[in-house]
GROMACS .gro file of C-alpha atoms in nm:
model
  170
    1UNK     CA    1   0.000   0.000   0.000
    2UNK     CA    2   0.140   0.291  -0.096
    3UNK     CA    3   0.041   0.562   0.193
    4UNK     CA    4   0.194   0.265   0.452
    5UNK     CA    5   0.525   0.300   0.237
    6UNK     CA    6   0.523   0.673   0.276
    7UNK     CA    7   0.461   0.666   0.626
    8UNK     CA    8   0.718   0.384   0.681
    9UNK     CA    9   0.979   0.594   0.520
   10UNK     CA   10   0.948   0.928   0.648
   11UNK     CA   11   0.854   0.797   1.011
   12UNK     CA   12   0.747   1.031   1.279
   13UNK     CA   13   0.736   1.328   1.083
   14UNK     CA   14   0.438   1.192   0.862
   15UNK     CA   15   0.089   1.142   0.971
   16UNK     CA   16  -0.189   0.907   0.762
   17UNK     CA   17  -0.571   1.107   0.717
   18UNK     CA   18  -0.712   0.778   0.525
   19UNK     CA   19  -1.032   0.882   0.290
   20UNK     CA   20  -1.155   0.518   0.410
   21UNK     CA   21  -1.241   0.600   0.777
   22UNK     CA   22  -1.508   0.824   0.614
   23UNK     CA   23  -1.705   0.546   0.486
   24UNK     CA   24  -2.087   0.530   0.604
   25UNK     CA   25  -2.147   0.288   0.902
   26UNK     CA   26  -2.321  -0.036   0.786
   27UNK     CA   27  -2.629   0.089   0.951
   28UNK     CA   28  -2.609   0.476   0.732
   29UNK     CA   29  -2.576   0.238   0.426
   30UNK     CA   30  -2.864   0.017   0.466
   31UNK     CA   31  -3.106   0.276   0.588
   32UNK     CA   32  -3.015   0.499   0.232
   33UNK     CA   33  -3.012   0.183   0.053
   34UNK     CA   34  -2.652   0.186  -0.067
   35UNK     CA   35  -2.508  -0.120   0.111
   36UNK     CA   36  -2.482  -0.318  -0.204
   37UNK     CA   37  -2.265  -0.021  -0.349
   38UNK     CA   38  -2.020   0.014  -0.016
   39UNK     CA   39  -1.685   0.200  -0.145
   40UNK     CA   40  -1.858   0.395  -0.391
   41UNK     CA   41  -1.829   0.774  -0.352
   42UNK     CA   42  -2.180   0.783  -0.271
   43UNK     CA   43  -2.114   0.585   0.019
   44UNK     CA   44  -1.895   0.814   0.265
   45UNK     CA   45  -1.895   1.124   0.400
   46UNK     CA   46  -1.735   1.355   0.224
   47UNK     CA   47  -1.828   1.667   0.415
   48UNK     CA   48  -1.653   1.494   0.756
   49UNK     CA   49  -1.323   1.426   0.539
   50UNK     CA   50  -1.316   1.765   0.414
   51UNK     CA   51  -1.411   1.918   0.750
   52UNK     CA   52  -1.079   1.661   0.905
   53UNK     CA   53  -0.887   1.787   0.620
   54UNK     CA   54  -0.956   2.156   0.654
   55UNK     CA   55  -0.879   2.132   1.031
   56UNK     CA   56  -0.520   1.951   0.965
   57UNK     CA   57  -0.446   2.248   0.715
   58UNK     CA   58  -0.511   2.484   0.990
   59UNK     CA   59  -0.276   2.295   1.204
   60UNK     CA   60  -0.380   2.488   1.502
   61UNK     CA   61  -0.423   2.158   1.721
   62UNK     CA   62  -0.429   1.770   1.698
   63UNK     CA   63  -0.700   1.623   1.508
   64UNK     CA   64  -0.873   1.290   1.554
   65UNK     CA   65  -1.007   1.097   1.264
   66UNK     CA   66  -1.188   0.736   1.178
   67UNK     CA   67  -1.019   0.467   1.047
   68UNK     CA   68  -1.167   0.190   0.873
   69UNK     CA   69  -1.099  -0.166   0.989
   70UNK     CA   70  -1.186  -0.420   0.770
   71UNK     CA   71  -1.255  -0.677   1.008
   72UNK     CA   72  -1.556  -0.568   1.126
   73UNK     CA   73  -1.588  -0.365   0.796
   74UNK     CA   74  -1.673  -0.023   0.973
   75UNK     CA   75  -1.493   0.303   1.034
   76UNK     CA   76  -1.426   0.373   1.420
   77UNK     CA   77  -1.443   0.714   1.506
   78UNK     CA   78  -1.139   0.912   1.672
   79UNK     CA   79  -0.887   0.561   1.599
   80UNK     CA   80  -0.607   0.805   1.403
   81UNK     CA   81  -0.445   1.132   1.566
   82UNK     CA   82  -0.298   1.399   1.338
   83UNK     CA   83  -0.038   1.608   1.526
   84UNK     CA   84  -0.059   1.954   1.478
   85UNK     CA   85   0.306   1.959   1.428
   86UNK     CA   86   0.359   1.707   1.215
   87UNK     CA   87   0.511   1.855   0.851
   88UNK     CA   88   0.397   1.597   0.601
   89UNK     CA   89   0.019   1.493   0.639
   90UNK     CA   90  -0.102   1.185   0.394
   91UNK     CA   91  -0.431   1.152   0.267
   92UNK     CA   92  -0.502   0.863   0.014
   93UNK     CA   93  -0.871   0.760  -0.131
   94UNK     CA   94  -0.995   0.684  -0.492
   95UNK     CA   95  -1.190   0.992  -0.527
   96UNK     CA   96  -1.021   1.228  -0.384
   97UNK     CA   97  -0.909   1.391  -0.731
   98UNK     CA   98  -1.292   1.337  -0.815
   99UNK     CA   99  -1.490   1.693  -1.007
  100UNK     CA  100  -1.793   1.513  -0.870
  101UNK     CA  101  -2.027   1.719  -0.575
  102UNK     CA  102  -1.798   1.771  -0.280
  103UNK     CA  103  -1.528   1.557  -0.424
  104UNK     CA  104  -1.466   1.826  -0.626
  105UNK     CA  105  -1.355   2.083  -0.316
  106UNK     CA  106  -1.068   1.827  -0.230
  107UNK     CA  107  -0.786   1.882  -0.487
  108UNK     CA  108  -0.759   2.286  -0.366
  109UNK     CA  109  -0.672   2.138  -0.017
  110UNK     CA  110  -0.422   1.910  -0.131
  111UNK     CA  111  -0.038   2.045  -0.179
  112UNK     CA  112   0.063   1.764  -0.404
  113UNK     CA  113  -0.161   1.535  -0.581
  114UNK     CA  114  -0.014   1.175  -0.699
  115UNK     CA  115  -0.193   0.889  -0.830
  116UNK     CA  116  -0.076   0.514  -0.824
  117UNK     CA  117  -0.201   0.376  -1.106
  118UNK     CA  118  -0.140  -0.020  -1.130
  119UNK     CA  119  -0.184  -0.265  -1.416
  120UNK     CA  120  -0.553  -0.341  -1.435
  121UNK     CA  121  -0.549  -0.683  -1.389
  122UNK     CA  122  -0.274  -0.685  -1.084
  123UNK     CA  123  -0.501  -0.418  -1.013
  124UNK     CA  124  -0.865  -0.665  -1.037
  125UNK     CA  125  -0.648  -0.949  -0.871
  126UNK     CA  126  -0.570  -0.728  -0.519
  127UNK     CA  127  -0.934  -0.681  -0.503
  128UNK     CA  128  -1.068  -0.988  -0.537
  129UNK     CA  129  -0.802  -1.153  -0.294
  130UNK     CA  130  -0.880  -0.866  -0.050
  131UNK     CA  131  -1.265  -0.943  -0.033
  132UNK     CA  132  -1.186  -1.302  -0.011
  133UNK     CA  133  -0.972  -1.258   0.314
  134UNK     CA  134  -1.238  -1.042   0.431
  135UNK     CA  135  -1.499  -1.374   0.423
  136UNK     CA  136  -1.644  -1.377   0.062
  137UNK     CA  137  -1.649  -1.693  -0.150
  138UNK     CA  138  -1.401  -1.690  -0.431
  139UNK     CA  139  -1.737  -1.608  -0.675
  140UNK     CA  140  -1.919  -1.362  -0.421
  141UNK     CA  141  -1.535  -1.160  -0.428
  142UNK     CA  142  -1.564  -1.167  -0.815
  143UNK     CA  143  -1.881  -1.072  -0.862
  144UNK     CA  144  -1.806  -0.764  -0.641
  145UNK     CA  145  -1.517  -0.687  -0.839
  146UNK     CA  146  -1.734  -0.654  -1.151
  147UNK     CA  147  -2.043  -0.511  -0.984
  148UNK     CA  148  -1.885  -0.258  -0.735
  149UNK     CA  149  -1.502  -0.171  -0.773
  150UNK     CA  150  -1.496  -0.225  -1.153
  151UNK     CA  151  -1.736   0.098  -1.181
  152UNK     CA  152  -1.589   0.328  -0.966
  153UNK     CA  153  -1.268   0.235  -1.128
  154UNK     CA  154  -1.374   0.312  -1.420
  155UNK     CA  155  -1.534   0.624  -1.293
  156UNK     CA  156  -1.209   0.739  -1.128
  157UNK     CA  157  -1.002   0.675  -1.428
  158UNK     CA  158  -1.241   0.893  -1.690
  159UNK     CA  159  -1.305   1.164  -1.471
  160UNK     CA  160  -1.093   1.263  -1.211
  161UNK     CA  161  -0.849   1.577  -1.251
  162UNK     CA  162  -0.476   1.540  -1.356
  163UNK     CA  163  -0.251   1.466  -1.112
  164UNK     CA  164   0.140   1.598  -1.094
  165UNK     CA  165   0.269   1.243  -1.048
  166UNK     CA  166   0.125   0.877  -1.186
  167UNK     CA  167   0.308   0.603  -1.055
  168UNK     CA  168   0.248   0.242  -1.154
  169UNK     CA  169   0.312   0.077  -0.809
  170UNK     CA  170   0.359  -0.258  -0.916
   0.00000   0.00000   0.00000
């Protein structure tokens, strides 16, 4: 994962605001009727992440945020702190680069914009063995790869902004 490889690297002076502790709880999802579309942009809160991001900018204190764990597939509120003093803050998410609603307001708040960009199918192949460690049958992970993450791919990929770096990760 690329953000863990940033952090890794530059160590204490780097802090992690993940996109993915904004998803909806389980419980948001099923009352709007969006469960069976989980990870789609639709599906978090976008105002909360750019509130969280706003308040980092400011730096003027520390700043608590969710994190998504996947094991009981729900963010947890307050699970990350983001030092006020820390110099380099990283934020990662597919739609964060997103002209779409309040998607669109996140690219002015971001300093440098980057975008790892693997091969499609190593790409397809991550996802699928991701949703099977998380409990899905080999065809329940597939057919959530081509139902779910194969269109907001593909929506990421024809409409989100330039960024100044692509990287193929590997």
């Amino acid at each position: 994962h690329g953000a863990d490889q940033l952090l890794a690297h530059f160590g204490d002076r780097a802090a992690l605001l993940p996109m993915d502790g904004f998803h909806y709880a389980n419980e948001e999802l099923h009352r709007l009727g969006l469960a069976h579309r989980k990870g789609a942009p639709e599906t978090f809160d976008v105002d909360g992440y750019i509130d969280a991001l706003e308040r980092v900018r400011r730096q003027e204190r520390d700043v608590l945020v969710p994190r998504f764990h996947r094991a009981i597939e729900e963010p947890v509120a307050g699970a990350i702190r983001v030092r006020a003093d820390v110099p380099l803050v990283i934020t990662e998410g597919n739609y964060l680069l997103l002209p779409i609603g309040r998607w669109g307001d996140v690219a002015a708040l971001l300093d440098e914009r980057w975008l790892l960009r693997p091969d499609d199918s190593v790409r397809r192949a991550r996802l699928v063995a991701r949703h099977e460690s998380h409990g899905r049958t080999p065809t329940e992970a597939l057919s959530w790869v081509d139902e779910v993450d194969e269109p907001n791919a593909a929506l990421v990929r024809s409409r989100s902004i330039r960024a100044m770096w692509e990287l193929d990760p590997g």
